[in-house]
Amino acid sequence: MPAAPACPTDPLTEMLRGLRLDGVDYSRFRMAEPWALSFPEQQAARLHFVSNRGCWLRCGEGDWLELKAGDAVLLPRGAAHVLASTPGVPPVVAGTCKRSPICENVFSVDGGGGGASEVTGHPTGQVCLLFCGSLHFNIDALHPLAQLMPEVMRACDLEQHEPAIPHLIQAMARETELDRVGAAGILARLADVLAASLIRSWVEHGCGDATGWLAAVREPDVGRVLAAIHLNPEHDWSVAALAKVMGASRSGFAKRFADIVGETPARYMLRVRMHQARLWLQRDRMRVSLAAERLGYESEAAFSRAFKRVLGAPPSHYRR
């Protein structure tokens, strides 16, 4: 089994440090008015950066939100939404647009209602430049942190607490508009940092009155335990080992944990481990036997029973 990690001094910081991007897929859209793009719901987060002209965003059946030039929005749970030059334009599914590769995992898309220039090949109407990406984090929409996030996180609402955000957006605007050699790759890296900065700013300042799981992870003693579990779900944590992380007796730890988190340490740890296994199976196509072995189960059958008890379906369901 992997060794247990050292006890973090700042649980939330440690958990954010463990948040990483496992994959990205970006597209640069040149959309001539009128235009509208629909983005279906997905497991990955989505990031949109609006460069030179404003547009409108509608998430699900909600109200339209006007985005100004230079705005950036993150949809951390990948909710279904529409981007449009104006509300009411019939949308086309973004994934059906013809894409031309620029560099690794970055594509260029021309579209909208303005037609294309015979000289440049680009749309001739008023053009909005968008940089849109899918971000695959090492957590998914079912992670407690992701569940607490709003459907849409807007950079302008968070930048006052995160000085780096305006500078990142300015740099992205320059790279988008100048269209220099290597701009697409630089944009992708800037977008990665921007997404992480938005999440950090929201956690530190946008949800100060949050209760439940976030309140628990901010509670110093219990927070150390939650961070230890989430940072190393493969470790065979015992109640005694977790009590040691908190610095309490087994009985004192178990009661305090249950009072604050709302469930026993064993139940919480099992949920975290099974959700980690689901990611391995669904995203990485890991064999069930290997997932069982990594989590320390003596047999695949025992792992499968625990998995189905927590998630309501057998492991094979997530490898289809």
PDB file of C-alpha atoms in Angstrom:
ATOM      1  CA  MET A   1       0.000   0.000   0.000  1.00  0.00           C
ATOM      2  CA  PRO A   2       1.185   3.580  -0.594  1.00  0.00           C
ATOM      3  CA  ALA A   3       2.518   5.353   2.453  1.00  0.00           C
ATOM      4  CA  ALA A   4       0.157   7.727   4.211  1.00  0.00           C
ATOM      5  CA  PRO A   5       0.885  11.367   3.382  1.00  0.00           C
ATOM      6  CA  ALA A   6       2.117  13.858   5.923  1.00  0.00           C
ATOM      7  CA  CYS A   7      -0.637  15.791   7.645  1.00  0.00           C
ATOM      8  CA  PRO A   8      -1.282  19.017   5.717  1.00  0.00           C
ATOM      9  CA  THR A   9      -1.226  22.251   7.673  1.00  0.00           C
ATOM     10  CA  ASP A  10      -3.845  23.883   5.414  1.00  0.00           C
ATOM     11  CA  PRO A  11      -6.337  21.227   4.259  1.00  0.00           C
ATOM     12  CA  LEU A  12      -8.057  23.272   1.580  1.00  0.00           C
ATOM     13  CA  THR A  13      -4.768  24.435   0.091  1.00  0.00           C
ATOM     14  CA  GLU A  14      -3.504  20.862   0.055  1.00  0.00           C
ATOM     15  CA  MET A  15      -6.626  19.629  -1.727  1.00  0.00           C
ATOM     16  CA  LEU A  16      -6.405  22.415  -4.301  1.00  0.00           C
ATOM     17  CA  ARG A  17      -2.760  21.559  -4.808  1.00  0.00           C
ATOM     18  CA  GLY A  18      -3.891  18.057  -5.652  1.00  0.00           C
ATOM     19  CA  LEU A  19      -6.354  19.419  -8.243  1.00  0.00           C
ATOM     20  CA  ARG A  20      -4.769  18.987 -11.654  1.00  0.00           C
ATOM     21  CA  LEU A  21      -5.696  18.884 -15.307  1.00  0.00           C
ATOM     22  CA  ASP A  22      -5.421  15.437 -16.835  1.00  0.00           C
ATOM     23  CA  GLY A  23      -6.409  16.551 -20.334  1.00  0.00           C
ATOM     24  CA  VAL A  24      -7.553  19.548 -22.358  1.00  0.00           C
ATOM     25  CA  ASP A  25      -9.178  20.165 -25.733  1.00  0.00           C
ATOM     26  CA  TYR A  26      -9.437  23.763 -26.947  1.00  0.00           C
ATOM     27  CA  SER A  27     -11.020  25.381 -30.001  1.00  0.00           C
ATOM     28  CA  ARG A  28     -10.648  28.931 -31.283  1.00  0.00           C
ATOM     29  CA  PHE A  29     -13.943  30.062 -32.839  1.00  0.00           C
ATOM     30  CA  ARG A  30     -14.293  32.916 -35.355  1.00  0.00           C
ATOM     31  CA  MET A  31     -18.053  33.491 -35.393  1.00  0.00           C
ATOM     32  CA  ALA A  32     -19.709  35.968 -37.787  1.00  0.00           C
ATOM     33  CA  GLU A  33     -23.008  37.489 -36.662  1.00  0.00           C
ATOM     34  CA  PRO A  34     -25.612  36.164 -36.344  1.00  0.00           C
ATOM     35  CA  TRP A  35     -24.392  32.995 -34.654  1.00  0.00           C
ATOM     36  CA  ALA A  36     -25.209  30.643 -31.790  1.00  0.00           C
ATOM     37  CA  LEU A  37     -23.438  27.550 -30.478  1.00  0.00           C
ATOM     38  CA  SER A  38     -24.916  24.938 -28.166  1.00  0.00           C
ATOM     39  CA  PHE A  39     -22.664  22.944 -25.852  1.00  0.00           C
ATOM     40  CA  PRO A  40     -24.262  19.759 -24.467  1.00  0.00           C
ATOM     41  CA  GLU A  41     -23.750  18.611 -20.895  1.00  0.00           C
ATOM     42  CA  GLN A  42     -20.506  16.758 -20.324  1.00  0.00           C
ATOM     43  CA  GLN A  43     -18.377  15.329 -17.541  1.00  0.00           C
ATOM     44  CA  ALA A  44     -15.483  17.722 -18.177  1.00  0.00           C
ATOM     45  CA  ALA A  45     -15.487  21.375 -17.147  1.00  0.00           C
ATOM     46  CA  ARG A  46     -15.792  24.047 -19.838  1.00  0.00           C
ATOM     47  CA  LEU A  47     -13.962  27.353 -20.109  1.00  0.00           C
ATOM     48  CA  HIS A  48     -14.921  30.169 -22.507  1.00  0.00           C
ATOM     49  CA  PHE A  49     -12.913  33.317 -23.176  1.00  0.00           C
ATOM     50  CA  VAL A  50     -14.612  36.097 -25.185  1.00  0.00           C
ATOM     51  CA  SER A  51     -11.983  38.178 -26.934  1.00  0.00           C
ATOM     52  CA  ASN A  52     -12.906  41.126 -29.133  1.00  0.00           C
ATOM     53  CA  ARG A  53     -16.723  41.337 -29.084  1.00  0.00           C
ATOM     54  CA  GLY A  54     -19.322  40.526 -26.461  1.00  0.00           C
ATOM     55  CA  CYS A  55     -21.897  37.743 -26.699  1.00  0.00           C
ATOM     56  CA  TRP A  56     -24.581  36.083 -24.578  1.00  0.00           C
ATOM     57  CA  LEU A  57     -24.584  32.944 -22.436  1.00  0.00           C
ATOM     58  CA  ARG A  58     -27.584  30.879 -21.380  1.00  0.00           C
ATOM     59  CA  CYS A  59     -27.109  27.938 -19.032  1.00  0.00           C
ATOM     60  CA  GLY A  60     -29.886  25.330 -19.250  1.00  0.00           C
ATOM     61  CA  GLU A  61     -33.272  27.043 -19.049  1.00  0.00           C
ATOM     62  CA  GLY A  62     -31.929  30.012 -17.101  1.00  0.00           C
ATOM     63  CA  ASP A  63     -31.765  33.663 -18.041  1.00  0.00           C
ATOM     64  CA  TRP A  64     -29.422  35.053 -20.661  1.00  0.00           C
ATOM     65  CA  LEU A  65     -26.187  36.526 -19.275  1.00  0.00           C
ATOM     66  CA  GLU A  66     -24.390  39.186 -21.272  1.00  0.00           C
ATOM     67  CA  LEU A  67     -20.646  38.649 -21.645  1.00  0.00           C
ATOM     68  CA  LYS A  68     -18.446  41.603 -22.485  1.00  0.00           C
ATOM     69  CA  ALA A  69     -15.285  41.563 -24.562  1.00  0.00           C
ATOM     70  CA  GLY A  70     -12.547  40.232 -22.284  1.00  0.00           C
ATOM     71  CA  ASP A  71     -14.917  38.130 -20.163  1.00  0.00           C
ATOM     72  CA  ALA A  72     -14.073  34.562 -19.183  1.00  0.00           C
ATOM     73  CA  VAL A  73     -16.454  32.006 -17.693  1.00  0.00           C
ATOM     74  CA  LEU A  74     -15.871  28.557 -16.233  1.00  0.00           C
ATOM     75  CA  LEU A  75     -18.610  25.931 -16.052  1.00  0.00           C
ATOM     76  CA  PRO A  76     -16.994  23.545 -13.554  1.00  0.00           C
ATOM     77  CA  ARG A  77     -19.547  20.735 -13.947  1.00  0.00           C
ATOM     78  CA  GLY A  78     -19.879  20.986 -17.727  1.00  0.00           C
ATOM     79  CA  ALA A  79     -23.556  22.060 -17.674  1.00  0.00           C
ATOM     80  CA  ALA A  80     -25.424  22.338 -20.981  1.00  0.00           C
ATOM     81  CA  HIS A  81     -25.413  25.914 -22.309  1.00  0.00           C
ATOM     82  CA  VAL A  82     -25.607  28.168 -25.364  1.00  0.00           C
ATOM     83  CA  LEU A  83     -23.351  30.993 -26.506  1.00  0.00           C
ATOM     84  CA  ALA A  84     -24.912  33.419 -29.020  1.00  0.00           C
ATOM     85  CA  SER A  85     -24.305  36.765 -30.688  1.00  0.00           C
ATOM     86  CA  THR A  86     -27.810  37.732 -29.500  1.00  0.00           C
ATOM     87  CA  PRO A  87     -30.515  35.771 -27.662  1.00  0.00           C
ATOM     88  CA  GLY A  88     -32.895  33.901 -29.911  1.00  0.00           C
ATOM     89  CA  VAL A  89     -30.537  32.883 -32.715  1.00  0.00           C
ATOM     90  CA  PRO A  90     -31.110  29.174 -33.515  1.00  0.00           C
ATOM     91  CA  PRO A  91     -27.993  27.363 -32.250  1.00  0.00           C
ATOM     92  CA  VAL A  92     -25.879  24.726 -33.930  1.00  0.00           C
ATOM     93  CA  VAL A  93     -24.118  22.092 -31.850  1.00  0.00           C
ATOM     94  CA  ALA A  94     -20.519  23.214 -31.373  1.00  0.00           C
ATOM     95  CA  GLY A  95     -19.208  19.695 -31.813  1.00  0.00           C
ATOM     96  CA  THR A  96     -20.636  19.455 -35.335  1.00  0.00           C
ATOM     97  CA  CYS A  97     -18.656  22.460 -36.610  1.00  0.00           C
ATOM     98  CA  LYS A  98     -15.772  21.678 -38.916  1.00  0.00           C
ATOM     99  CA  ARG A  99     -12.488  22.023 -37.053  1.00  0.00           C
ATOM    100  CA  SER A 100      -8.997  22.530 -38.423  1.00  0.00           C
ATOM    101  CA  PRO A 101      -6.071  21.526 -36.197  1.00  0.00           C
ATOM    102  CA  ILE A 102      -3.715  24.326 -35.151  1.00  0.00           C
ATOM    103  CA  CYS A 103      -1.483  22.394 -32.775  1.00  0.00           C
ATOM    104  CA  GLU A 104      -1.864  19.507 -30.337  1.00  0.00           C
ATOM    105  CA  ASN A 105      -5.383  19.555 -28.792  1.00  0.00           C
ATOM    106  CA  VAL A 106      -6.118  23.041 -30.211  1.00  0.00           C
ATOM    107  CA  PHE A 107      -8.414  23.599 -33.207  1.00  0.00           C
ATOM    108  CA  SER A 108      -9.735  26.493 -35.304  1.00  0.00           C
ATOM    109  CA  VAL A 109     -13.413  26.858 -36.231  1.00  0.00           C
ATOM    110  CA  ASP A 110     -15.017  29.393 -38.603  1.00  0.00           C
ATOM    111  CA  GLY A 111     -18.790  29.774 -38.590  1.00  0.00           C
ATOM    112  CA  GLY A 112     -21.818  31.954 -38.129  1.00  0.00           C
ATOM    113  CA  GLY A 113     -24.102  33.785 -40.508  1.00  0.00           C
ATOM    114  CA  GLY A 114     -21.771  36.138 -42.355  1.00  0.00           C
ATOM    115  CA  GLY A 115     -20.388  33.895 -45.071  1.00  0.00           C
ATOM    116  CA  ALA A 116     -16.695  33.664 -45.870  1.00  0.00           C
ATOM    117  CA  SER A 117     -14.311  35.985 -47.641  1.00  0.00           C
ATOM    118  CA  GLU A 118     -12.925  34.677 -50.942  1.00  0.00           C
ATOM    119  CA  VAL A 119      -9.571  36.181 -50.006  1.00  0.00           C
ATOM    120  CA  THR A 120      -9.102  35.208 -46.345  1.00  0.00           C
ATOM    121  CA  GLY A 121     -11.582  32.368 -45.998  1.00  0.00           C
ATOM    122  CA  HIS A 122     -12.787  33.958 -42.744  1.00  0.00           C
ATOM    123  CA  PRO A 123     -16.357  35.188 -42.083  1.00  0.00           C
ATOM    124  CA  THR A 124     -17.089  38.670 -43.449  1.00  0.00           C
ATOM    125  CA  GLY A 125     -19.646  39.859 -40.872  1.00  0.00           C
ATOM    126  CA  GLN A 126     -18.937  41.271 -37.403  1.00  0.00           C
ATOM    127  CA  VAL A 127     -16.672  38.581 -35.997  1.00  0.00           C
ATOM    128  CA  CYS A 128     -16.488  37.424 -32.395  1.00  0.00           C
ATOM    129  CA  LEU A 129     -13.352  35.556 -31.368  1.00  0.00           C
ATOM    130  CA  LEU A 130     -13.924  32.850 -28.761  1.00  0.00           C
ATOM    131  CA  PHE A 131     -11.470  30.505 -27.113  1.00  0.00           C
ATOM    132  CA  CYS A 132     -13.396  27.529 -25.745  1.00  0.00           C
ATOM    133  CA  GLY A 133     -12.065  24.488 -23.964  1.00  0.00           C
ATOM    134  CA  SER A 134     -12.955  21.240 -22.261  1.00  0.00           C
ATOM    135  CA  LEU A 135     -10.888  20.651 -19.130  1.00  0.00           C
ATOM    136  CA  HIS A 136     -10.593  17.174 -17.654  1.00  0.00           C
ATOM    137  CA  PHE A 137      -9.626  17.489 -13.993  1.00  0.00           C
ATOM    138  CA  ASN A 138      -8.612  14.615 -11.759  1.00  0.00           C
ATOM    139  CA  ILE A 139     -11.965  15.134  -9.992  1.00  0.00           C
ATOM    140  CA  ASP A 140     -15.345  15.062 -11.667  1.00  0.00           C
ATOM    141  CA  ALA A 141     -18.792  16.600 -11.214  1.00  0.00           C
ATOM    142  CA  LEU A 142     -19.591  14.242  -8.309  1.00  0.00           C
ATOM    143  CA  HIS A 143     -16.646  15.344  -6.173  1.00  0.00           C
ATOM    144  CA  PRO A 144     -17.838  17.291  -3.089  1.00  0.00           C
ATOM    145  CA  LEU A 145     -15.867  20.376  -4.143  1.00  0.00           C
ATOM    146  CA  ALA A 146     -17.366  20.372  -7.660  1.00  0.00           C
ATOM    147  CA  GLN A 147     -20.872  19.798  -6.288  1.00  0.00           C
ATOM    148  CA  LEU A 148     -20.648  23.005  -4.243  1.00  0.00           C
ATOM    149  CA  MET A 149     -19.540  25.190  -7.144  1.00  0.00           C
ATOM    150  CA  PRO A 150     -22.054  27.327  -9.035  1.00  0.00           C
ATOM    151  CA  GLU A 151     -23.028  26.344 -12.584  1.00  0.00           C
ATOM    152  CA  VAL A 152     -21.120  29.357 -13.939  1.00  0.00           C
ATOM    153  CA  MET A 153     -18.054  31.055 -12.447  1.00  0.00           C
ATOM    154  CA  ARG A 154     -17.332  34.436 -14.049  1.00  0.00           C
ATOM    155  CA  ALA A 155     -13.866  35.951 -13.986  1.00  0.00           C
ATOM    156  CA  CYS A 156     -15.064  39.514 -13.392  1.00  0.00           C
ATOM    157  CA  ASP A 157     -16.863  38.378 -10.218  1.00  0.00           C
ATOM    158  CA  LEU A 158     -13.718  36.779  -8.792  1.00  0.00           C
ATOM    159  CA  GLU A 159     -10.823  38.896 -10.050  1.00  0.00           C
ATOM    160  CA  GLN A 160     -10.946  41.389  -7.164  1.00  0.00           C
ATOM    161  CA  HIS A 161      -9.659  38.616  -4.871  1.00  0.00           C
ATOM    162  CA  GLU A 162      -7.221  37.117  -7.384  1.00  0.00           C
ATOM    163  CA  PRO A 163      -4.783  39.706  -8.804  1.00  0.00           C
ATOM    164  CA  ALA A 164      -3.497  37.288 -11.457  1.00  0.00           C
ATOM    165  CA  ILE A 165      -6.871  36.965 -13.249  1.00  0.00           C
ATOM    166  CA  PRO A 166      -6.898  40.366 -15.047  1.00  0.00           C
ATOM    167  CA  HIS A 167      -3.302  39.833 -16.215  1.00  0.00           C
ATOM    168  CA  LEU A 168      -4.111  36.357 -17.534  1.00  0.00           C
ATOM    169  CA  ILE A 169      -7.135  37.691 -19.412  1.00  0.00           C
ATOM    170  CA  GLN A 170      -5.121  40.558 -20.914  1.00  0.00           C
ATOM    171  CA  ALA A 171      -2.468  38.102 -22.069  1.00  0.00           C
ATOM    172  CA  MET A 172      -5.125  35.841 -23.584  1.00  0.00           C
ATOM    173  CA  ALA A 173      -6.701  38.788 -25.406  1.00  0.00           C
ATOM    174  CA  ARG A 174      -3.355  39.722 -26.959  1.00  0.00           C
ATOM    175  CA  GLU A 175      -2.628  36.169 -28.090  1.00  0.00           C
ATOM    176  CA  THR A 176      -6.126  35.721 -29.526  1.00  0.00           C
ATOM    177  CA  GLU A 177      -6.135  38.922 -31.555  1.00  0.00           C
ATOM    178  CA  LEU A 178      -2.525  38.997 -32.792  1.00  0.00           C
ATOM    179  CA  ASP A 179      -2.685  35.440 -34.165  1.00  0.00           C
ATOM    180  CA  ARG A 180       1.090  35.028 -33.898  1.00  0.00           C
ATOM    181  CA  VAL A 181       3.052  31.826 -34.385  1.00  0.00           C
ATOM    182  CA  GLY A 182       2.548  29.583 -31.371  1.00  0.00           C
ATOM    183  CA  ALA A 183      -0.365  31.650 -30.040  1.00  0.00           C
ATOM    184  CA  ALA A 184      -2.702  28.661 -29.760  1.00  0.00           C
ATOM    185  CA  GLY A 185      -0.346  26.733 -27.511  1.00  0.00           C
ATOM    186  CA  ILE A 186       0.288  29.773 -25.317  1.00  0.00           C
ATOM    187  CA  LEU A 187      -3.474  30.391 -25.093  1.00  0.00           C
ATOM    188  CA  ALA A 188      -4.041  26.822 -23.932  1.00  0.00           C
ATOM    189  CA  ARG A 189      -1.488  27.165 -21.138  1.00  0.00           C
ATOM    190  CA  LEU A 190      -2.909  30.533 -20.072  1.00  0.00           C
ATOM    191  CA  ALA A 191      -6.408  29.034 -20.040  1.00  0.00           C
ATOM    192  CA  ASP A 192      -5.227  26.193 -17.794  1.00  0.00           C
ATOM    193  CA  VAL A 193      -3.850  28.672 -15.269  1.00  0.00           C
ATOM    194  CA  LEU A 194      -6.944  30.875 -15.530  1.00  0.00           C
ATOM    195  CA  ALA A 195      -9.280  27.952 -14.735  1.00  0.00           C
ATOM    196  CA  ALA A 196      -7.222  26.998 -11.666  1.00  0.00           C
ATOM    197  CA  SER A 197      -7.146  30.648 -10.535  1.00  0.00           C
ATOM    198  CA  LEU A 198     -10.934  30.973 -10.845  1.00  0.00           C
ATOM    199  CA  ILE A 199     -11.489  27.855  -8.738  1.00  0.00           C
ATOM    200  CA  ARG A 200      -9.003  28.996  -6.104  1.00  0.00           C
ATOM    201  CA  SER A 201     -10.552  32.458  -5.881  1.00  0.00           C
ATOM    202  CA  TRP A 202     -14.041  30.986  -5.530  1.00  0.00           C
ATOM    203  CA  VAL A 203     -12.978  28.571  -2.806  1.00  0.00           C
ATOM    204  CA  GLU A 204     -11.143  31.224  -0.822  1.00  0.00           C
ATOM    205  CA  HIS A 205     -13.597  34.099  -1.222  1.00  0.00           C
ATOM    206  CA  GLY A 206     -16.745  33.190  -3.116  1.00  0.00           C
ATOM    207  CA  CYS A 207     -18.147  30.649  -0.718  1.00  0.00           C
ATOM    208  CA  GLY A 208     -17.219  32.027   2.683  1.00  0.00           C
ATOM    209  CA  ASP A 209     -20.644  31.281   4.156  1.00  0.00           C
ATOM    210  CA  ALA A 210     -20.781  27.722   2.822  1.00  0.00           C
ATOM    211  CA  THR A 211     -21.760  24.923   5.164  1.00  0.00           C
ATOM    212  CA  GLY A 212     -21.603  21.160   4.938  1.00  0.00           C
ATOM    213  CA  TRP A 213     -18.568  19.600   3.291  1.00  0.00           C
ATOM    214  CA  LEU A 214     -16.721  22.856   2.670  1.00  0.00           C
ATOM    215  CA  ALA A 215     -17.246  23.939   6.269  1.00  0.00           C
ATOM    216  CA  ALA A 216     -15.940  20.543   7.366  1.00  0.00           C
ATOM    217  CA  VAL A 217     -12.790  20.777   5.265  1.00  0.00           C
ATOM    218  CA  ARG A 218     -12.135  24.245   6.682  1.00  0.00           C
ATOM    219  CA  GLU A 219     -12.441  22.953  10.253  1.00  0.00           C
ATOM    220  CA  PRO A 220      -8.765  22.444  11.168  1.00  0.00           C
ATOM    221  CA  ASP A 221      -8.922  19.005  12.806  1.00  0.00           C
ATOM    222  CA  VAL A 222     -11.485  17.330  10.525  1.00  0.00           C
ATOM    223  CA  GLY A 223     -10.084  19.178   7.508  1.00  0.00           C
ATOM    224  CA  ARG A 224      -6.731  17.455   7.939  1.00  0.00           C
ATOM    225  CA  VAL A 225      -8.478  14.087   7.848  1.00  0.00           C
ATOM    226  CA  LEU A 226     -10.558  14.916   4.756  1.00  0.00           C
ATOM    227  CA  ALA A 227      -7.489  16.189   2.929  1.00  0.00           C
ATOM    228  CA  ALA A 228      -5.545  13.042   3.804  1.00  0.00           C
ATOM    229  CA  ILE A 229      -8.345  10.800   2.470  1.00  0.00           C
ATOM    230  CA  HIS A 230      -8.831  12.768  -0.756  1.00  0.00           C
ATOM    231  CA  LEU A 231      -5.133  13.152  -1.479  1.00  0.00           C
ATOM    232  CA  ASN A 232      -4.483   9.440  -1.099  1.00  0.00           C
ATOM    233  CA  PRO A 233      -7.701   7.404  -1.515  1.00  0.00           C
ATOM    234  CA  GLU A 234      -5.671   4.284  -2.320  1.00  0.00           C
ATOM    235  CA  HIS A 235      -4.192   4.160   1.163  1.00  0.00           C
ATOM    236  CA  ASP A 236      -5.766   1.553   3.441  1.00  0.00           C
ATOM    237  CA  TRP A 237      -6.939   4.038   6.048  1.00  0.00           C
ATOM    238  CA  SER A 238      -8.041   2.606   9.370  1.00  0.00           C
ATOM    239  CA  VAL A 239     -10.055   4.548  11.946  1.00  0.00           C
ATOM    240  CA  ALA A 240      -6.994   4.473  14.188  1.00  0.00           C
ATOM    241  CA  ALA A 241      -4.800   5.939  11.411  1.00  0.00           C
ATOM    242  CA  LEU A 242      -7.295   8.721  10.707  1.00  0.00           C
ATOM    243  CA  ALA A 243      -7.629   9.457  14.421  1.00  0.00           C
ATOM    244  CA  LYS A 244      -3.846   9.858  14.511  1.00  0.00           C
ATOM    245  CA  VAL A 245      -4.051  12.380  11.654  1.00  0.00           C
ATOM    246  CA  MET A 246      -6.529  14.392  13.734  1.00  0.00           C
ATOM    247  CA  GLY A 247      -4.537  13.878  16.919  1.00  0.00           C
ATOM    248  CA  ALA A 248      -7.456  12.394  18.874  1.00  0.00           C
ATOM    249  CA  SER A 249      -8.555   9.107  20.376  1.00  0.00           C
ATOM    250  CA  ARG A 250     -10.458   6.687  18.125  1.00  0.00           C
ATOM    251  CA  SER A 251     -13.781   7.300  19.873  1.00  0.00           C
ATOM    252  CA  GLY A 252     -13.276  11.067  20.064  1.00  0.00           C
ATOM    253  CA  PHE A 253     -12.273  11.220  16.413  1.00  0.00           C
ATOM    254  CA  ALA A 254     -15.215   9.098  15.206  1.00  0.00           C
ATOM    255  CA  LYS A 255     -17.767  11.221  17.057  1.00  0.00           C
ATOM    256  CA  ARG A 256     -16.289  14.559  15.989  1.00  0.00           C
ATOM    257  CA  PHE A 257     -16.027  13.449  12.367  1.00  0.00           C
ATOM    258  CA  ALA A 258     -19.614  12.202  12.250  1.00  0.00           C
ATOM    259  CA  ASP A 259     -20.940  15.338  13.966  1.00  0.00           C
ATOM    260  CA  ILE A 260     -19.269  17.669  11.444  1.00  0.00           C
ATOM    261  CA  VAL A 261     -19.314  15.652   8.201  1.00  0.00           C
ATOM    262  CA  GLY A 262     -22.647  13.940   8.788  1.00  0.00           C
ATOM    263  CA  GLU A 263     -21.523  10.338   8.315  1.00  0.00           C
ATOM    264  CA  THR A 264     -19.043   7.913   9.824  1.00  0.00           C
ATOM    265  CA  PRO A 265     -15.374   7.963   8.748  1.00  0.00           C
ATOM    266  CA  ALA A 266     -15.689   4.470   7.286  1.00  0.00           C
ATOM    267  CA  ARG A 267     -18.713   5.384   5.177  1.00  0.00           C
ATOM    268  CA  TYR A 268     -17.134   8.591   3.904  1.00  0.00           C
ATOM    269  CA  MET A 269     -13.855   6.866   3.082  1.00  0.00           C
ATOM    270  CA  LEU A 270     -15.694   4.106   1.203  1.00  0.00           C
ATOM    271  CA  ARG A 271     -17.538   6.669  -0.934  1.00  0.00           C
ATOM    272  CA  VAL A 272     -14.321   8.482  -1.823  1.00  0.00           C
ATOM    273  CA  ARG A 273     -12.596   5.224  -2.763  1.00  0.00           C
ATOM    274  CA  MET A 274     -15.475   3.999  -4.917  1.00  0.00           C
ATOM    275  CA  HIS A 275     -15.741   7.317  -6.746  1.00  0.00           C
ATOM    276  CA  GLN A 276     -12.008   7.133  -7.408  1.00  0.00           C
ATOM    277  CA  ALA A 277     -12.508   3.622  -8.763  1.00  0.00           C
ATOM    278  CA  ARG A 278     -15.337   4.866 -10.997  1.00  0.00           C
ATOM    279  CA  LEU A 279     -12.980   7.443 -12.516  1.00  0.00           C
ATOM    280  CA  TRP A 280     -10.399   4.762 -13.196  1.00  0.00           C
ATOM    281  CA  LEU A 281     -12.988   2.533 -14.863  1.00  0.00           C
ATOM    282  CA  GLN A 282     -14.889   5.173 -16.823  1.00  0.00           C
ATOM    283  CA  ARG A 283     -12.133   7.585 -17.811  1.00  0.00           C
ATOM    284  CA  ASP A 284      -9.014   5.404 -17.869  1.00  0.00           C
ATOM    285  CA  ARG A 285     -10.716   2.128 -18.944  1.00  0.00           C
ATOM    286  CA  MET A 286      -8.932   0.318 -16.116  1.00  0.00           C
ATOM    287  CA  ARG A 287      -9.675  -3.371 -15.627  1.00  0.00           C
ATOM    288  CA  VAL A 288     -11.968  -4.124 -12.690  1.00  0.00           C
ATOM    289  CA  SER A 289      -9.427  -6.544 -11.253  1.00  0.00           C
ATOM    290  CA  LEU A 290      -6.725  -3.865 -11.274  1.00  0.00           C
ATOM    291  CA  ALA A 291      -8.998  -1.311  -9.584  1.00  0.00           C
ATOM    292  CA  ALA A 292      -9.797  -3.864  -6.903  1.00  0.00           C
ATOM    293  CA  GLU A 293      -6.099  -4.583  -6.402  1.00  0.00           C
ATOM    294  CA  ARG A 294      -5.169  -0.883  -6.180  1.00  0.00           C
ATOM    295  CA  LEU A 295      -7.757  -0.349  -3.457  1.00  0.00           C
ATOM    296  CA  GLY A 296      -6.529  -3.342  -1.485  1.00  0.00           C
ATOM    297  CA  TYR A 297      -9.443  -5.732  -1.997  1.00  0.00           C
ATOM    298  CA  GLU A 298      -8.592  -9.420  -1.710  1.00  0.00           C
ATOM    299  CA  SER A 299     -10.999 -10.347  -4.497  1.00  0.00           C
ATOM    300  CA  GLU A 300     -12.707  -8.709  -7.445  1.00  0.00           C
ATOM    301  CA  ALA A 301     -16.050  -9.988  -6.141  1.00  0.00           C
ATOM    302  CA  ALA A 302     -15.654  -8.195  -2.799  1.00  0.00           C
ATOM    303  CA  PHE A 303     -14.715  -4.974  -4.577  1.00  0.00           C
ATOM    304  CA  SER A 304     -17.677  -5.288  -6.967  1.00  0.00           C
ATOM    305  CA  ARG A 305     -20.120  -5.729  -4.068  1.00  0.00           C
ATOM    306  CA  ALA A 306     -18.792  -2.626  -2.308  1.00  0.00           C
ATOM    307  CA  PHE A 307     -18.811  -0.657  -5.551  1.00  0.00           C
ATOM    308  CA  LYS A 308     -22.428  -1.524  -6.351  1.00  0.00           C
ATOM    309  CA  ARG A 309     -23.502  -0.771  -2.770  1.00  0.00           C
ATOM    310  CA  VAL A 310     -22.131   2.773  -3.045  1.00  0.00           C
ATOM    311  CA  LEU A 311     -22.853   3.649  -6.688  1.00  0.00           C
ATOM    312  CA  GLY A 312     -25.897   1.499  -7.409  1.00  0.00           C
ATOM    313  CA  ALA A 313     -24.407  -0.244 -10.439  1.00  0.00           C
ATOM    314  CA  PRO A 314     -21.647  -2.843 -10.920  1.00  0.00           C
ATOM    315  CA  PRO A 315     -18.167  -1.783 -12.056  1.00  0.00           C
ATOM    316  CA  SER A 316     -18.775  -3.233 -15.522  1.00  0.00           C
ATOM    317  CA  HIS A 317     -21.477  -0.601 -16.087  1.00  0.00           C
ATOM    318  CA  TYR A 318     -18.822   2.132 -16.145  1.00  0.00           C
ATOM    319  CA  ARG A 319     -16.495   0.371 -18.600  1.00  0.00           C
ATOM    320  CA  ARG A 320     -19.055   0.104 -21.417  1.00  0.00           C
TER     321      ARG A 320
END
